[in-house]
PDB file of C-alpha atoms in Angstrom:
ATOM      1  CA  UNK A   1      18.188 -35.326 -10.904  1.00 51.00           C
ATOM      2  CA  UNK A   2      18.188 -36.891 -14.296  1.00 59.00           C
ATOM      3  CA  UNK A   3      17.703 -40.019 -16.277  1.00 63.00           C
ATOM      4  CA  UNK A   4      20.022 -42.028 -14.032  1.00 70.00           C
ATOM      5  CA  UNK A   5      17.616 -41.340 -11.168  1.00 73.00           C
ATOM      6  CA  UNK A   6      14.451 -42.046 -13.155  1.00 81.00           C
ATOM      7  CA  UNK A   7      15.624 -45.073 -15.139  1.00 83.00           C
ATOM      8  CA  UNK A   8      15.271 -47.575 -12.244  1.00 82.00           C
ATOM      9  CA  UNK A   9      11.787 -46.213 -11.499  1.00 82.00           C
ATOM     10  CA  UNK A  10      10.704 -46.621 -15.122  1.00 84.00           C
ATOM     11  CA  UNK A  11      12.166 -50.145 -15.125  1.00 85.00           C
ATOM     12  CA  UNK A  12      10.281 -51.157 -11.958  1.00 80.00           C
ATOM     13  CA  UNK A  13       7.051 -49.784 -13.430  1.00 84.00           C
ATOM     14  CA  UNK A  14       7.568 -51.578 -16.754  1.00 86.00           C
ATOM     15  CA  UNK A  15       7.904 -48.320 -18.700  1.00 87.00           C
ATOM     16  CA  UNK A  16      11.256 -48.936 -20.433  1.00 85.00           C
ATOM     17  CA  UNK A  17       9.660 -49.124 -23.890  1.00 90.00           C
ATOM     18  CA  UNK A  18       7.353 -46.129 -23.564  1.00 90.00           C
ATOM     19  CA  UNK A  19       7.382 -42.430 -22.761  1.00 90.00           C
ATOM     20  CA  UNK A  20       5.018 -40.160 -20.838  1.00 92.00           C
ATOM     21  CA  UNK A  21       2.043 -38.824 -22.777  1.00 96.00           C
ATOM     22  CA  UNK A  22       2.115 -35.635 -20.716  1.00 96.00           C
ATOM     23  CA  UNK A  23       4.543 -33.772 -18.475  1.00 94.00           C
ATOM     24  CA  UNK A  24       3.356 -31.108 -16.024  1.00 94.00           C
ATOM     25  CA  UNK A  25       6.002 -28.819 -14.567  1.00 90.00           C
ATOM     26  CA  UNK A  26       5.720 -26.363 -11.683  1.00 91.00           C
ATOM     27  CA  UNK A  27       8.917 -24.298 -11.774  1.00 89.00           C
ATOM     28  CA  UNK A  28      10.057 -20.689 -11.784  1.00 88.00           C
ATOM     29  CA  UNK A  29      10.975 -19.110 -15.114  1.00 87.00           C
ATOM     30  CA  UNK A  30      14.189 -20.717 -16.377  1.00 83.00           C
ATOM     31  CA  UNK A  31      17.184 -18.926 -17.822  1.00 84.00           C
ATOM     32  CA  UNK A  32      17.622 -19.810 -21.505  1.00 84.00           C
ATOM     33  CA  UNK A  33      21.225 -20.898 -20.922  1.00 87.00           C
ATOM     34  CA  UNK A  34      20.922 -22.873 -17.660  1.00 83.00           C
ATOM     35  CA  UNK A  35      18.728 -25.352 -15.853  1.00 78.00           C
ATOM     36  CA  UNK A  36      17.196 -24.027 -12.667  1.00 80.00           C
ATOM     37  CA  UNK A  37      15.205 -25.465  -9.807  1.00 82.00           C
ATOM     38  CA  UNK A  38      11.710 -26.945  -9.958  1.00 84.00           C
ATOM     39  CA  UNK A  39       8.933 -27.422  -7.430  1.00 88.00           C
ATOM     40  CA  UNK A  40       7.067 -30.391  -8.886  1.00 89.00           C
ATOM     41  CA  UNK A  41       7.130 -32.470 -12.077  1.00 88.00           C
ATOM     42  CA  UNK A  42       4.451 -35.040 -12.956  1.00 91.00           C
ATOM     43  CA  UNK A  43       4.965 -37.560 -15.746  1.00 91.00           C
ATOM     44  CA  UNK A  44       1.736 -39.287 -16.869  1.00 93.00           C
ATOM     45  CA  UNK A  45       1.740 -42.429 -19.019  1.00 93.00           C
ATOM     46  CA  UNK A  46      -1.011 -43.648 -21.369  1.00 94.00           C
ATOM     47  CA  UNK A  47      -2.203 -46.239 -18.814  1.00 91.00           C
ATOM     48  CA  UNK A  48      -2.693 -43.560 -16.131  1.00 89.00           C
ATOM     49  CA  UNK A  49       0.552 -44.344 -14.272  1.00 88.00           C
ATOM     50  CA  UNK A  50       2.173 -41.215 -12.801  1.00 88.00           C
ATOM     51  CA  UNK A  51       5.690 -40.478 -11.657  1.00 87.00           C
ATOM     52  CA  UNK A  52       5.703 -37.420  -9.397  1.00 87.00           C
ATOM     53  CA  UNK A  53       8.935 -35.612  -8.526  1.00 86.00           C
ATOM     54  CA  UNK A  54       8.431 -33.411  -5.461  1.00 85.00           C
ATOM     55  CA  UNK A  55      11.343 -30.978  -5.611  1.00 82.00           C
ATOM     56  CA  UNK A  56      10.274 -29.050  -2.510  1.00 83.00           C
ATOM     57  CA  UNK A  57       9.421 -32.118  -0.410  1.00 82.00           C
ATOM     58  CA  UNK A  58       5.866 -30.833   0.153  1.00 84.00           C
ATOM     59  CA  UNK A  59       4.335 -34.317   0.325  1.00 83.00           C
ATOM     60  CA  UNK A  60       6.241 -35.515   3.387  1.00 83.00           C
ATOM     61  CA  UNK A  61       3.863 -38.455   3.985  1.00 86.00           C
ATOM     62  CA  UNK A  62       3.637 -39.524   0.341  1.00 86.00           C
ATOM     63  CA  UNK A  63       4.654 -43.044  -0.641  1.00 85.00           C
ATOM     64  CA  UNK A  64       7.910 -43.446  -2.584  1.00 82.00           C
ATOM     65  CA  UNK A  65       6.095 -45.801  -4.897  1.00 80.00           C
ATOM     66  CA  UNK A  66       2.397 -46.686  -5.031  1.00 81.00           C
ATOM     67  CA  UNK A  67       0.536 -49.262  -7.051  1.00 78.00           C
ATOM     68  CA  UNK A  68      -2.739 -51.178  -7.089  1.00 79.00           C
ATOM     69  CA  UNK A  69      -1.494 -53.635  -4.429  1.00 82.00           C
ATOM     70  CA  UNK A  70      -0.085 -51.119  -1.941  1.00 86.00           C
ATOM     71  CA  UNK A  71       2.568 -48.535  -1.121  1.00 86.00           C
ATOM     72  CA  UNK A  72       6.225 -48.336  -0.113  1.00 84.00           C
ATOM     73  CA  UNK A  73       7.241 -45.434   2.136  1.00 85.00           C
ATOM     74  CA  UNK A  74      10.489 -43.974   3.465  1.00 83.00           C
ATOM     75  CA  UNK A  75      12.510 -46.603   5.300  1.00 81.00           C
ATOM     76  CA  UNK A  76      10.904 -49.363   3.188  1.00 79.00           C
ATOM     77  CA  UNK A  77       7.804 -49.295   5.380  1.00 85.00           C
ATOM     78  CA  UNK A  78       5.034 -50.879   3.340  1.00 87.00           C
ATOM     79  CA  UNK A  79       1.393 -51.899   3.444  1.00 87.00           C
ATOM     80  CA  UNK A  80       1.900 -54.504   0.686  1.00 85.00           C
ATOM     81  CA  UNK A  81       0.475 -57.864   1.795  1.00 85.00           C
ATOM     82  CA  UNK A  82       3.222 -60.436   2.403  1.00 83.00           C
ATOM     83  CA  UNK A  83       6.120 -58.034   1.797  1.00 79.00           C
ATOM     84  CA  UNK A  84       8.041 -59.134   4.908  1.00 77.00           C
ATOM     85  CA  UNK A  85       7.699 -62.796   4.017  1.00 81.00           C
ATOM     86  CA  UNK A  86       8.847 -62.137   0.454  1.00 78.00           C
ATOM     87  CA  UNK A  87      11.854 -60.154   1.710  1.00 74.00           C
ATOM     88  CA  UNK A  88      12.840 -63.022   3.979  1.00 75.00           C
ATOM     89  CA  UNK A  89      13.158 -65.305   0.935  1.00 78.00           C
ATOM     90  CA  UNK A  90      15.823 -63.137  -0.708  1.00 72.00           C
ATOM     91  CA  UNK A  91      19.430 -64.384  -0.587  1.00 74.00           C
ATOM     92  CA  UNK A  92      21.681 -63.008   2.153  1.00 69.00           C
ATOM     93  CA  UNK A  93      23.533 -59.944   0.873  1.00 62.00           C
ATOM     94  CA  UNK A  94      26.179 -59.718   3.622  1.00 64.00           C
ATOM     95  CA  UNK A  95      29.148 -59.626   1.274  1.00 56.00           C
ATOM     96  CA  UNK A  96      32.217 -57.453   1.703  1.00 54.00           C
ATOM     97  CA  UNK A  97      33.502 -55.353  -1.183  1.00 49.00           C
ATOM     98  CA  UNK A  98      37.130 -55.715  -2.126  1.00 53.00           C
ATOM     99  CA  UNK A  99      38.808 -52.475  -3.126  1.00 51.00           C
ATOM    100  CA  UNK A 100      42.020 -52.037  -5.026  1.00 52.00           C
ATOM    101  CA  UNK A 101      44.489 -49.361  -3.968  1.00 55.00           C
ATOM    102  CA  UNK A 102      45.426 -48.909  -7.640  1.00 51.00           C
ATOM    103  CA  UNK A 103      42.104 -47.347  -8.631  1.00 46.00           C
TER     104      UNK A 103
END
């Protein structure tokens, strides 16, 4: 998991032009020459926003993303007011991809 995974999250949260003010890591001792596993990483921003990476999937009922207006859970289940209505206004995405045999 790296920046390619976190970049969309930071974009959605409006954090593209900032960095965390603190990073808390729960992980076993790492080898100096390799990256190992981690249990939990929490990034905290100056406005109190937190990004929590749960490497052991301990928080099975935790929201994927949570904000002042509500939460989004696995399967895009949400308690955000009006989320279904807003989703219904999006353009239809039933497009087929065309693939080239030369690639």
